[in-house]
mmCIF file with all atom_site columns, C-alpha atoms and ligand atoms in Angstrom:
data_model
loop_
_atom_site.group_PDB
_atom_site.id
_atom_site.type_symbol
_atom_site.label_atom_id
_atom_site.label_alt_id
_atom_site.label_comp_id
_atom_site.label_asym_id
_atom_site.label_entity_id
_atom_site.label_seq_id
_atom_site.pdbx_PDB_ins_code
_atom_site.Cartn_x
_atom_site.Cartn_y
_atom_site.Cartn_z
_atom_site.occupancy
_atom_site.B_iso_or_equiv
_atom_site.pdbx_formal_charge
_atom_site.auth_seq_id
_atom_site.auth_comp_id
_atom_site.auth_asym_id
_atom_site.auth_atom_id
_atom_site.pdbx_PDB_model_num
ATOM   1   C CA  . UNK C 1 1   ? -9.613  40.805 -53.466 1.00 78.00 ? 124 UNK C CA  1
ATOM   2   C CA  . UNK C 1 2   ? -7.960  37.467 -52.766 1.00 91.00 ? 125 UNK C CA  1
ATOM   3   C CA  . UNK C 1 3   ? -6.123  36.123 -55.770 1.00 95.00 ? 126 UNK C CA  1
ATOM   4   C CA  . UNK C 1 4   ? -7.058  32.778 -57.295 1.00 98.00 ? 127 UNK C CA  1
ATOM   5   C CA  . UNK C 1 5   ? -4.328  30.325 -58.251 1.00 98.00 ? 128 UNK C CA  1
ATOM   6   C CA  . UNK C 1 6   ? -4.797  27.495 -60.738 1.00 98.00 ? 129 UNK C CA  1
ATOM   7   C CA  . UNK C 1 7   ? -2.399  24.555 -60.569 1.00 99.00 ? 130 UNK C CA  1
ATOM   8   C CA  . UNK C 1 8   ? -1.798  22.518 -63.726 1.00 99.00 ? 131 UNK C CA  1
ATOM   9   C CA  . UNK C 1 9   ? -0.120  19.115 -63.768 1.00 98.00 ? 132 UNK C CA  1
ATOM   10  C CA  . UNK C 1 10  ? 1.676   18.062 -66.937 1.00 98.00 ? 133 UNK C CA  1
ATOM   11  C CA  . UNK C 1 11  ? 1.022   14.386 -66.207 1.00 98.00 ? 134 UNK C CA  1
ATOM   12  C CA  . UNK C 1 12  ? -2.123  12.275 -66.448 1.00 98.00 ? 135 UNK C CA  1
ATOM   13  C CA  . UNK C 1 13  ? -0.317  9.155  -65.188 1.00 98.00 ? 136 UNK C CA  1
ATOM   14  C CA  . UNK C 1 14  ? -2.283  7.294  -62.502 1.00 97.00 ? 137 UNK C CA  1
ATOM   15  C CA  . UNK C 1 15  ? -0.512  8.139  -59.252 1.00 97.00 ? 138 UNK C CA  1
ATOM   16  C CA  . UNK C 1 16  ? 1.581   10.839 -60.966 1.00 98.00 ? 139 UNK C CA  1
ATOM   17  C CA  . UNK C 1 17  ? 4.197   12.411 -58.704 1.00 98.00 ? 140 UNK C CA  1
ATOM   18  C CA  . UNK C 1 18  ? 3.664   15.750 -60.429 1.00 98.00 ? 141 UNK C CA  1
ATOM   19  C CA  . UNK C 1 19  ? -0.055  15.588 -59.734 1.00 98.00 ? 142 UNK C CA  1
ATOM   20  C CA  . UNK C 1 20  ? 0.758   14.735 -56.109 1.00 98.00 ? 143 UNK C CA  1
ATOM   21  C CA  . UNK C 1 21  ? 3.060   17.774 -56.009 1.00 98.00 ? 144 UNK C CA  1
ATOM   22  C CA  . UNK C 1 22  ? 0.287   19.850 -57.642 1.00 98.00 ? 145 UNK C CA  1
ATOM   23  C CA  . UNK C 1 23  ? -2.087  18.811 -54.858 1.00 98.00 ? 146 UNK C CA  1
ATOM   24  C CA  . UNK C 1 24  ? 0.473   19.928 -52.265 1.00 98.00 ? 147 UNK C CA  1
ATOM   25  C CA  . UNK C 1 25  ? 0.464   23.356 -53.963 1.00 98.00 ? 148 UNK C CA  1
ATOM   26  C CA  . UNK C 1 26  ? -3.356  23.540 -53.920 1.00 98.00 ? 149 UNK C CA  1
ATOM   27  C CA  . UNK C 1 27  ? -3.417  22.566 -50.232 1.00 98.00 ? 150 UNK C CA  1
ATOM   28  C CA  . UNK C 1 28  ? -0.724  25.029 -49.259 1.00 98.00 ? 151 UNK C CA  1
ATOM   29  C CA  . UNK C 1 29  ? -2.293  27.952 -51.168 1.00 98.00 ? 152 UNK C CA  1
ATOM   30  C CA  . UNK C 1 30  ? -5.613  27.096 -49.501 1.00 98.00 ? 153 UNK C CA  1
ATOM   31  C CA  . UNK C 1 31  ? -4.007  27.148 -46.057 1.00 98.00 ? 154 UNK C CA  1
ATOM   32  C CA  . UNK C 1 32  ? -2.649  30.600 -46.857 1.00 97.00 ? 155 UNK C CA  1
ATOM   33  C CA  . UNK C 1 33  ? -6.130  31.899 -47.694 1.00 96.00 ? 156 UNK C CA  1
ATOM   34  C CA  . UNK C 1 34  ? -5.978  31.693 -51.484 1.00 98.00 ? 157 UNK C CA  1
ATOM   35  C CA  . UNK C 1 35  ? -8.586  30.013 -53.630 1.00 98.00 ? 158 UNK C CA  1
ATOM   36  C CA  . UNK C 1 36  ? -6.785  27.284 -55.526 1.00 98.00 ? 159 UNK C CA  1
ATOM   37  C CA  . UNK C 1 37  ? -7.685  24.253 -57.626 1.00 98.00 ? 160 UNK C CA  1
ATOM   38  C CA  . UNK C 1 38  ? -6.126  21.606 -59.845 1.00 98.00 ? 161 UNK C CA  1
ATOM   39  C CA  . UNK C 1 39  ? -7.122  21.906 -63.506 1.00 98.00 ? 162 UNK C CA  1
ATOM   40  C CA  . UNK C 1 40  ? -8.721  18.860 -65.119 1.00 98.00 ? 163 UNK C CA  1
ATOM   41  C CA  . UNK C 1 41  ? -8.072  19.025 -68.864 1.00 98.00 ? 164 UNK C CA  1
ATOM   42  C CA  . UNK C 1 42  ? -8.297  15.393 -69.919 1.00 97.00 ? 165 UNK C CA  1
ATOM   43  C CA  . UNK C 1 43  ? -11.097 16.215 -72.369 1.00 97.00 ? 166 UNK C CA  1
ATOM   44  C CA  . UNK C 1 44  ? -9.076  18.788 -74.341 1.00 98.00 ? 167 UNK C CA  1
ATOM   45  C CA  . UNK C 1 45  ? -8.438  17.476 -77.864 1.00 97.00 ? 168 UNK C CA  1
ATOM   46  C CA  . UNK C 1 46  ? -5.246  17.715 -79.843 1.00 97.00 ? 169 UNK C CA  1
ATOM   47  C CA  . UNK C 1 47  ? -5.079  21.127 -81.484 1.00 97.00 ? 170 UNK C CA  1
ATOM   48  C CA  . UNK C 1 48  ? -5.363  21.217 -85.230 1.00 95.00 ? 171 UNK C CA  1
ATOM   49  C CA  . UNK C 1 49  ? -5.957  24.415 -87.137 1.00 93.00 ? 172 UNK C CA  1
ATOM   50  C CA  . UNK C 1 50  ? -8.705  22.510 -88.887 1.00 91.00 ? 173 UNK C CA  1
ATOM   51  C CA  . UNK C 1 51  ? -10.703 22.372 -85.626 1.00 87.00 ? 174 UNK C CA  1
ATOM   52  C CA  . UNK C 1 52  ? -9.717  25.691 -84.004 1.00 92.00 ? 175 UNK C CA  1
ATOM   53  C CA  . UNK C 1 53  ? -12.803 27.677 -85.082 1.00 92.00 ? 176 UNK C CA  1
ATOM   54  C CA  . UNK C 1 54  ? -15.593 27.147 -84.292 1.00 93.00 ? 177 UNK C CA  1
ATOM   55  C CA  . UNK C 1 55  ? -14.011 26.143 -80.998 1.00 94.00 ? 178 UNK C CA  1
ATOM   56  C CA  . UNK C 1 56  ? -14.978 22.804 -79.450 1.00 95.00 ? 179 UNK C CA  1
ATOM   57  C CA  . UNK C 1 57  ? -16.928 22.929 -76.191 1.00 96.00 ? 180 UNK C CA  1
ATOM   58  C CA  . UNK C 1 58  ? -14.125 21.403 -74.095 1.00 97.00 ? 181 UNK C CA  1
ATOM   59  C CA  . UNK C 1 59  ? -11.829 24.300 -75.058 1.00 97.00 ? 182 UNK C CA  1
ATOM   60  C CA  . UNK C 1 60  ? -14.531 26.951 -74.493 1.00 97.00 ? 183 UNK C CA  1
ATOM   61  C CA  . UNK C 1 61  ? -15.042 25.488 -70.999 1.00 98.00 ? 184 UNK C CA  1
ATOM   62  C CA  . UNK C 1 62  ? -11.275 25.366 -70.433 1.00 98.00 ? 185 UNK C CA  1
ATOM   63  C CA  . UNK C 1 63  ? -10.870 29.037 -71.344 1.00 98.00 ? 186 UNK C CA  1
ATOM   64  C CA  . UNK C 1 64  ? -13.826 30.031 -69.155 1.00 98.00 ? 187 UNK C CA  1
ATOM   65  C CA  . UNK C 1 65  ? -12.187 28.266 -66.214 1.00 98.00 ? 188 UNK C CA  1
ATOM   66  C CA  . UNK C 1 66  ? -8.783  29.843 -66.881 1.00 98.00 ? 189 UNK C CA  1
ATOM   67  C CA  . UNK C 1 67  ? -10.365 33.326 -67.015 1.00 97.00 ? 190 UNK C CA  1
ATOM   68  C CA  . UNK C 1 68  ? -11.420 32.960 -63.375 1.00 98.00 ? 191 UNK C CA  1
ATOM   69  C CA  . UNK C 1 69  ? -7.801  32.679 -62.184 1.00 98.00 ? 192 UNK C CA  1
ATOM   70  C CA  . UNK C 1 70  ? -5.143  35.337 -61.600 1.00 98.00 ? 193 UNK C CA  1
ATOM   71  C CA  . UNK C 1 71  ? -2.057  33.142 -61.376 1.00 98.00 ? 194 UNK C CA  1
ATOM   72  C CA  . UNK C 1 72  ? -0.862  29.734 -62.518 1.00 98.00 ? 195 UNK C CA  1
ATOM   73  C CA  . UNK C 1 73  ? 1.573   27.059 -61.371 1.00 99.00 ? 196 UNK C CA  1
ATOM   74  C CA  . UNK C 1 74  ? 2.636   24.539 -64.010 1.00 99.00 ? 197 UNK C CA  1
ATOM   75  C CA  . UNK C 1 75  ? 3.929   21.335 -62.423 1.00 99.00 ? 198 UNK C CA  1
ATOM   76  C CA  . UNK C 1 76  ? 5.421   19.079 -65.023 1.00 98.00 ? 199 UNK C CA  1
ATOM   77  C CA  . UNK C 1 77  ? 7.390   15.895 -65.492 1.00 98.00 ? 200 UNK C CA  1
ATOM   78  C CA  . UNK C 1 78  ? 10.422  16.121 -67.720 1.00 98.00 ? 201 UNK C CA  1
ATOM   79  C CA  . UNK C 1 79  ? 10.076  14.183 -70.961 1.00 98.00 ? 202 UNK C CA  1
ATOM   80  C CA  . UNK C 1 80  ? 13.354  14.014 -72.862 1.00 97.00 ? 203 UNK C CA  1
ATOM   81  C CA  . UNK C 1 81  ? 14.503  17.302 -71.438 1.00 96.00 ? 204 UNK C CA  1
ATOM   82  C CA  . UNK C 1 82  ? 11.249  19.141 -72.033 1.00 98.00 ? 205 UNK C CA  1
ATOM   83  C CA  . UNK C 1 83  ? 7.511   19.227 -71.315 1.00 98.00 ? 206 UNK C CA  1
ATOM   84  C CA  . UNK C 1 84  ? 5.073   16.456 -72.286 1.00 98.00 ? 207 UNK C CA  1
ATOM   85  C CA  . UNK C 1 85  ? 3.047   16.950 -75.474 1.00 98.00 ? 208 UNK C CA  1
ATOM   86  C CA  . UNK C 1 86  ? -0.223  17.148 -73.524 1.00 98.00 ? 209 UNK C CA  1
ATOM   87  C CA  . UNK C 1 87  ? 0.985   20.221 -71.658 1.00 98.00 ? 210 UNK C CA  1
ATOM   88  C CA  . UNK C 1 88  ? 2.255   21.892 -74.837 1.00 98.00 ? 211 UNK C CA  1
ATOM   89  C CA  . UNK C 1 89  ? -1.120  21.147 -76.423 1.00 98.00 ? 212 UNK C CA  1
ATOM   90  C CA  . UNK C 1 90  ? -2.939  22.786 -73.510 1.00 98.00 ? 213 UNK C CA  1
ATOM   91  C CA  . UNK C 1 91  ? -0.745  25.892 -73.663 1.00 98.00 ? 214 UNK C CA  1
ATOM   92  C CA  . UNK C 1 92  ? -1.118  26.067 -77.451 1.00 98.00 ? 215 UNK C CA  1
ATOM   93  C CA  . UNK C 1 93  ? -4.901  26.185 -77.052 1.00 98.00 ? 216 UNK C CA  1
ATOM   94  C CA  . UNK C 1 94  ? -4.650  28.858 -74.356 1.00 98.00 ? 217 UNK C CA  1
ATOM   95  C CA  . UNK C 1 95  ? -2.235  30.921 -76.442 1.00 97.00 ? 218 UNK C CA  1
ATOM   96  C CA  . UNK C 1 96  ? -4.813  31.449 -79.194 1.00 95.00 ? 219 UNK C CA  1
ATOM   97  C CA  . UNK C 1 97  ? -7.475  34.168 -79.297 1.00 93.00 ? 220 UNK C CA  1
ATOM   98  C CA  . UNK C 1 98  ? -11.001 33.146 -78.386 1.00 91.00 ? 221 UNK C CA  1
ATOM   99  C CA  . UNK C 1 99  ? -12.364 34.301 -81.709 1.00 86.00 ? 222 UNK C CA  1
ATOM   100 C CA  . UNK C 1 100 ? -10.865 34.096 -85.144 1.00 84.00 ? 223 UNK C CA  1
ATOM   101 C CA  . UNK C 1 101 ? -10.849 37.908 -85.405 1.00 79.00 ? 224 UNK C CA  1
ATOM   102 C CA  . UNK C 1 102 ? -9.131  38.300 -82.015 1.00 67.00 ? 225 UNK C CA  1
ATOM   103 C CA  . UNK C 1 103 ? -5.533  39.403 -81.586 1.00 69.00 ? 226 UNK C CA  1
ATOM   104 C CA  . UNK C 1 104 ? -2.831  37.658 -79.601 1.00 60.00 ? 227 UNK C CA  1
ATOM   105 C CA  . UNK C 1 105 ? -3.392  40.160 -76.746 1.00 63.00 ? 228 UNK C CA  1
ATOM   106 C CA  . UNK C 1 106 ? -6.896  38.810 -76.307 1.00 82.00 ? 229 UNK C CA  1
ATOM   107 C CA  . UNK C 1 107 ? -5.978  35.347 -75.098 1.00 95.00 ? 230 UNK C CA  1
ATOM   108 C CA  . UNK C 1 108 ? -7.144  34.180 -71.676 1.00 96.00 ? 231 UNK C CA  1
ATOM   109 C CA  . UNK C 1 109 ? -3.545  33.901 -70.412 1.00 97.00 ? 232 UNK C CA  1
ATOM   110 C CA  . UNK C 1 110 ? -2.185  37.203 -71.721 1.00 96.00 ? 233 UNK C CA  1
ATOM   111 C CA  . UNK C 1 111 ? -0.223  38.990 -68.972 1.00 96.00 ? 234 UNK C CA  1
ATOM   112 C CA  . UNK C 1 112 ? -1.124  36.459 -66.273 1.00 97.00 ? 235 UNK C CA  1
ATOM   113 C CA  . UNK C 1 113 ? 1.475   35.599 -63.653 1.00 98.00 ? 236 UNK C CA  1
ATOM   114 C CA  . UNK C 1 114 ? 2.836   32.074 -63.591 1.00 98.00 ? 237 UNK C CA  1
ATOM   115 C CA  . UNK C 1 115 ? 5.610   29.822 -62.421 1.00 98.00 ? 238 UNK C CA  1
ATOM   116 C CA  . UNK C 1 116 ? 6.911   26.296 -62.908 1.00 98.00 ? 239 UNK C CA  1
ATOM   117 C CA  . UNK C 1 117 ? 7.807   23.259 -60.816 1.00 98.00 ? 240 UNK C CA  1
ATOM   118 C CA  . UNK C 1 118 ? 8.818   19.689 -61.563 1.00 98.00 ? 241 UNK C CA  1
ATOM   119 C CA  . UNK C 1 119 ? 9.129   16.338 -59.836 1.00 98.00 ? 242 UNK C CA  1
ATOM   120 C CA  . UNK C 1 120 ? 11.728  14.475 -61.849 1.00 98.00 ? 243 UNK C CA  1
ATOM   121 C CA  . UNK C 1 121 ? 14.751  12.235 -61.608 1.00 95.00 ? 244 UNK C CA  1
ATOM   122 C CA  . UNK C 1 122 ? 18.419  13.254 -61.318 1.00 92.00 ? 245 UNK C CA  1
ATOM   123 C CA  . UNK C 1 123 ? 17.944  16.442 -63.353 1.00 95.00 ? 246 UNK C CA  1
ATOM   124 C CA  . UNK C 1 124 ? 15.472  17.846 -60.808 1.00 97.00 ? 247 UNK C CA  1
ATOM   125 C CA  . UNK C 1 125 ? 13.530  18.773 -63.941 1.00 98.00 ? 248 UNK C CA  1
ATOM   126 C CA  . UNK C 1 126 ? 15.881  21.649 -64.701 1.00 98.00 ? 249 UNK C CA  1
ATOM   127 C CA  . UNK C 1 127 ? 15.425  21.272 -68.471 1.00 98.00 ? 250 UNK C CA  1
ATOM   128 C CA  . UNK C 1 128 ? 11.644  21.156 -68.418 1.00 98.00 ? 251 UNK C CA  1
ATOM   129 C CA  . UNK C 1 129 ? 11.545  24.102 -66.014 1.00 98.00 ? 252 UNK C CA  1
ATOM   130 C CA  . UNK C 1 130 ? 13.768  26.189 -68.288 1.00 98.00 ? 253 UNK C CA  1
ATOM   131 C CA  . UNK C 1 131 ? 11.816  25.262 -71.432 1.00 98.00 ? 254 UNK C CA  1
ATOM   132 C CA  . UNK C 1 132 ? 8.482   25.824 -69.727 1.00 98.00 ? 255 UNK C CA  1
ATOM   133 C CA  . UNK C 1 133 ? 9.504   29.247 -68.401 1.00 98.00 ? 256 UNK C CA  1
ATOM   134 C CA  . UNK C 1 134 ? 10.519  30.209 -71.945 1.00 98.00 ? 257 UNK C CA  1
ATOM   135 C CA  . UNK C 1 135 ? 7.244   28.907 -73.367 1.00 98.00 ? 258 UNK C CA  1
ATOM   136 C CA  . UNK C 1 136 ? 5.205   30.860 -70.819 1.00 98.00 ? 259 UNK C CA  1
ATOM   137 C CA  . UNK C 1 137 ? 7.034   34.072 -71.716 1.00 98.00 ? 260 UNK C CA  1
ATOM   138 C CA  . UNK C 1 138 ? 6.594   33.313 -75.418 1.00 97.00 ? 261 UNK C CA  1
ATOM   139 C CA  . UNK C 1 139 ? 2.842   32.981 -74.936 1.00 97.00 ? 262 UNK C CA  1
ATOM   140 C CA  . UNK C 1 140 ? 2.792   36.410 -73.220 1.00 96.00 ? 263 UNK C CA  1
ATOM   141 C CA  . UNK C 1 141 ? 2.277   35.155 -69.705 1.00 98.00 ? 264 UNK C CA  1
ATOM   142 C CA  . UNK C 1 142 ? 4.322   36.791 -66.962 1.00 97.00 ? 265 UNK C CA  1
ATOM   143 C CA  . UNK C 1 143 ? 6.506   34.030 -65.497 1.00 98.00 ? 266 UNK C CA  1
ATOM   144 C CA  . UNK C 1 144 ? 8.203   34.776 -62.194 1.00 98.00 ? 267 UNK C CA  1
ATOM   145 C CA  . UNK C 1 145 ? 11.919  35.451 -62.603 1.00 98.00 ? 268 UNK C CA  1
ATOM   146 C CA  . UNK C 1 146 ? 12.857  32.178 -60.923 1.00 98.00 ? 269 UNK C CA  1
ATOM   147 C CA  . UNK C 1 147 ? 14.150  28.829 -62.225 1.00 98.00 ? 270 UNK C CA  1
ATOM   148 C CA  . UNK C 1 148 ? 11.183  27.099 -60.583 1.00 98.00 ? 271 UNK C CA  1
ATOM   149 C CA  . UNK C 1 149 ? 10.960  24.419 -57.931 1.00 98.00 ? 272 UNK C CA  1
ATOM   150 C CA  . UNK C 1 150 ? 12.810  21.176 -58.723 1.00 98.00 ? 273 UNK C CA  1
ATOM   151 C CA  . UNK C 1 151 ? 12.008  18.123 -56.630 1.00 98.00 ? 274 UNK C CA  1
ATOM   152 C CA  . UNK C 1 152 ? 14.004  14.944 -57.104 1.00 97.00 ? 275 UNK C CA  1
ATOM   153 C CA  . UNK C 1 153 ? 11.632  11.980 -56.847 1.00 97.00 ? 276 UNK C CA  1
ATOM   154 C CA  . UNK C 1 154 ? 12.932  9.951  -53.878 1.00 95.00 ? 277 UNK C CA  1
ATOM   155 C CA  . UNK C 1 155 ? 13.931  6.355  -54.723 1.00 94.00 ? 278 UNK C CA  1
ATOM   156 C CA  . UNK C 1 156 ? 11.453  4.995  -52.120 1.00 94.00 ? 279 UNK C CA  1
ATOM   157 C CA  . UNK C 1 157 ? 8.601   6.822  -53.868 1.00 96.00 ? 280 UNK C CA  1
ATOM   158 C CA  . UNK C 1 158 ? 8.886   4.445  -56.813 1.00 94.00 ? 281 UNK C CA  1
ATOM   159 C CA  . UNK C 1 159 ? 8.117   1.575  -54.395 1.00 96.00 ? 282 UNK C CA  1
ATOM   160 C CA  . UNK C 1 160 ? 5.369   3.168  -52.325 1.00 97.00 ? 283 UNK C CA  1
ATOM   161 C CA  . UNK C 1 161 ? 3.891   5.345  -55.058 1.00 98.00 ? 284 UNK C CA  1
ATOM   162 C CA  . UNK C 1 162 ? 3.747   8.230  -52.597 1.00 98.00 ? 285 UNK C CA  1
ATOM   163 C CA  . UNK C 1 163 ? 5.659   11.472 -52.980 1.00 98.00 ? 286 UNK C CA  1
ATOM   164 C CA  . UNK C 1 164 ? 6.731   12.424 -49.471 1.00 97.00 ? 287 UNK C CA  1
ATOM   165 C CA  . UNK C 1 165 ? 8.934   15.498 -49.217 1.00 97.00 ? 288 UNK C CA  1
ATOM   166 C CA  . UNK C 1 166 ? 11.943  15.247 -46.911 1.00 96.00 ? 289 UNK C CA  1
ATOM   167 C CA  . UNK C 1 167 ? 12.728  18.188 -44.630 1.00 97.00 ? 290 UNK C CA  1
ATOM   168 C CA  . UNK C 1 168 ? 15.006  19.902 -47.154 1.00 97.00 ? 291 UNK C CA  1
ATOM   169 C CA  . UNK C 1 169 ? 12.462  19.504 -49.964 1.00 97.00 ? 292 UNK C CA  1
ATOM   170 C CA  . UNK C 1 170 ? 9.708   20.766 -47.668 1.00 98.00 ? 293 UNK C CA  1
ATOM   171 C CA  . UNK C 1 171 ? 11.778  23.832 -46.828 1.00 98.00 ? 294 UNK C CA  1
ATOM   172 C CA  . UNK C 1 172 ? 12.421  24.486 -50.552 1.00 98.00 ? 295 UNK C CA  1
ATOM   173 C CA  . UNK C 1 173 ? 8.719   24.046 -51.231 1.00 98.00 ? 296 UNK C CA  1
ATOM   174 C CA  . UNK C 1 174 ? 7.715   26.486 -48.472 1.00 98.00 ? 297 UNK C CA  1
ATOM   175 C CA  . UNK C 1 175 ? 10.261  29.082 -49.620 1.00 98.00 ? 298 UNK C CA  1
ATOM   176 C CA  . UNK C 1 176 ? 9.126   28.712 -53.210 1.00 98.00 ? 299 UNK C CA  1
ATOM   177 C CA  . UNK C 1 177 ? 5.466   29.201 -52.260 1.00 98.00 ? 300 UNK C CA  1
ATOM   178 C CA  . UNK C 1 178 ? 6.423   32.316 -50.281 1.00 98.00 ? 301 UNK C CA  1
ATOM   179 C CA  . UNK C 1 179 ? 8.315   33.742 -53.279 1.00 98.00 ? 302 UNK C CA  1
ATOM   180 C CA  . UNK C 1 180 ? 5.399   33.089 -55.607 1.00 98.00 ? 303 UNK C CA  1
ATOM   181 C CA  . UNK C 1 181 ? 2.902   34.657 -53.242 1.00 98.00 ? 304 UNK C CA  1
ATOM   182 C CA  . UNK C 1 182 ? 4.987   37.825 -52.970 1.00 97.00 ? 305 UNK C CA  1
ATOM   183 C CA  . UNK C 1 183 ? 5.280   37.830 -56.759 1.00 98.00 ? 306 UNK C CA  1
ATOM   184 C CA  . UNK C 1 184 ? 1.537   37.578 -57.343 1.00 97.00 ? 307 UNK C CA  1
ATOM   185 C CA  . UNK C 1 185 ? 0.831   40.262 -54.754 1.00 95.00 ? 308 UNK C CA  1
ATOM   186 C CA  . UNK C 1 186 ? 3.362   42.618 -56.381 1.00 90.00 ? 309 UNK C CA  1
ATOM   187 C CA  . UNK C 1 187 ? 2.056   45.190 -58.868 1.00 84.00 ? 310 UNK C CA  1
ATOM   188 C CA  . UNK C 1 188 ? 3.660   44.932 -62.298 1.00 69.00 ? 311 UNK C CA  1
ATOM   189 C CA  . UNK C 1 189 ? 4.256   48.086 -64.350 1.00 62.00 ? 312 UNK C CA  1
HETATM 190 C C1  . LIG D 2 .   ? 8.873   9.817  -72.776 1.00 72.74 ? 249 LIG D C1  1
HETATM 191 C C2  . LIG D 2 .   ? 9.526   9.994  -71.428 1.00 72.74 ? 249 LIG D C2  1
HETATM 192 C C3  . LIG D 2 .   ? 10.688  10.728 -71.322 1.00 72.74 ? 249 LIG D C3  1
HETATM 193 C C4  . LIG D 2 .   ? 11.273  10.947 -70.064 1.00 72.74 ? 249 LIG D C4  1
HETATM 194 N N1  . LIG D 2 .   ? 12.366  11.770 -69.978 1.00 72.74 ? 249 LIG D N1  1
HETATM 195 C C5  . LIG D 2 .   ? 12.806  12.138 -68.739 1.00 72.74 ? 249 LIG D C5  1
HETATM 196 C C6  . LIG D 2 .   ? 13.793  13.174 -68.588 1.00 72.74 ? 249 LIG D C6  1
HETATM 197 O O1  . LIG D 2 .   ? 14.257  13.754 -69.561 1.00 72.74 ? 249 LIG D O1  1
HETATM 198 N N2  . LIG D 2 .   ? 14.208  13.514 -67.334 1.00 72.74 ? 249 LIG D N2  1
HETATM 199 C C7  . LIG D 2 .   ? 13.672  12.897 -66.209 1.00 72.74 ? 249 LIG D C7  1
HETATM 200 O O2  . LIG D 2 .   ? 14.037  13.264 -65.081 1.00 72.74 ? 249 LIG D O2  1
HETATM 201 N N3  . LIG D 2 .   ? 12.747  11.917 -66.324 1.00 72.74 ? 249 LIG D N3  1
HETATM 202 C C8  . LIG D 2 .   ? 12.291  11.552 -67.553 1.00 72.74 ? 249 LIG D C8  1
HETATM 203 N N4  . LIG D 2 .   ? 11.281  10.607 -67.661 1.00 72.74 ? 249 LIG D N4  1
HETATM 204 C C9  . LIG D 2 .   ? 10.773  9.964  -66.433 1.00 72.74 ? 249 LIG D C9  1
HETATM 205 C C10 . LIG D 2 .   ? 9.647   10.759 -65.818 1.00 72.74 ? 249 LIG D C10 1
HETATM 206 O O3  . LIG D 2 .   ? 10.119  11.950 -65.255 1.00 72.74 ? 249 LIG D O3  1
HETATM 207 C C11 . LIG D 2 .   ? 9.026   9.918  -64.724 1.00 72.74 ? 249 LIG D C11 1
HETATM 208 O O4  . LIG D 2 .   ? 8.343   8.849  -65.354 1.00 72.74 ? 249 LIG D O4  1
HETATM 209 C C12 . LIG D 2 .   ? 8.069   10.675 -63.840 1.00 72.74 ? 249 LIG D C12 1
HETATM 210 O O5  . LIG D 2 .   ? 7.565   9.856  -62.869 1.00 72.74 ? 249 LIG D O5  1
HETATM 211 C C13 . LIG D 2 .   ? 6.917   11.196 -64.604 1.00 72.74 ? 249 LIG D C13 1
HETATM 212 O O6  . LIG D 2 .   ? 6.201   12.058 -63.787 1.00 72.74 ? 249 LIG D O6  1
HETATM 213 P P1  . LIG D 2 .   ? 4.761   11.668 -63.198 1.00 72.74 ? 249 LIG D P1  1
HETATM 214 O O7  . LIG D 2 .   ? 4.987   10.699 -62.093 1.00 72.74 ? 249 LIG D O7  1
HETATM 215 O O8  . LIG D 2 .   ? 4.235   12.968 -62.730 1.00 72.74 ? 249 LIG D O8  1
HETATM 216 O O9  . LIG D 2 .   ? 3.972   11.102 -64.344 1.00 72.74 ? 249 LIG D O9  1
HETATM 217 C C14 . LIG D 2 .   ? 10.700  10.362 -68.903 1.00 72.74 ? 249 LIG D C14 1
HETATM 218 C C15 . LIG D 2 .   ? 9.515   9.595  -69.030 1.00 72.74 ? 249 LIG D C15 1
HETATM 219 C C16 . LIG D 2 .   ? 8.932   9.431  -70.252 1.00 72.74 ? 249 LIG D C16 1
HETATM 220 C C17 . LIG D 2 .   ? 7.628   8.657  -70.344 1.00 72.74 ? 249 LIG D C17 1
#
């Protein structure tokens, strides 16, 4: 059966470059015959162990959506060398069992394949990509053994607001997509 790929942007900024990059992923996966969508998680509250159980509806809905997908691409801005709090909050929610009696193996992301990408400034998001890959492994996802796709936001993009990939970035993007597709089609032991 065709695999489904969920793309998650770490930014809720209006006109976010990472959300634009996320949409390029969704489009490209679609063109390659995969079902793909961008996750909307603006209604997910800040996790507190005081409100974990019973679980709020927004998080139940989030987990039900995540269950439908086989693979995940996290596309995140770099905030002070790491991921934004909203993305950590989302992953924290997903890393917890659905019921209070559940074990860590019973989360909706356990064992799922994933990878990371970032549109950032001069670092190409290398710090957020490294930290995010480590976080995904920590939460028992199966991140691809790859440093992730780093896109340097072109200077002109800050004027126009549009993220347009140059030919080298487009080639990196296409190669990265190809690597991820072979990874998700590969059987893990
Ligand atoms: C709190 C904060 C910290 C930031 N730290 C970094 C950083 O460490 N490296 C970097 O390349 N950009 C950093 N930036 C700039 C963001 O990468 C930039 O605003 C980018 O456009 C955000 O992505 P977005 O367009 O998807 O929202 C930071 C921005 C904020 C708000």
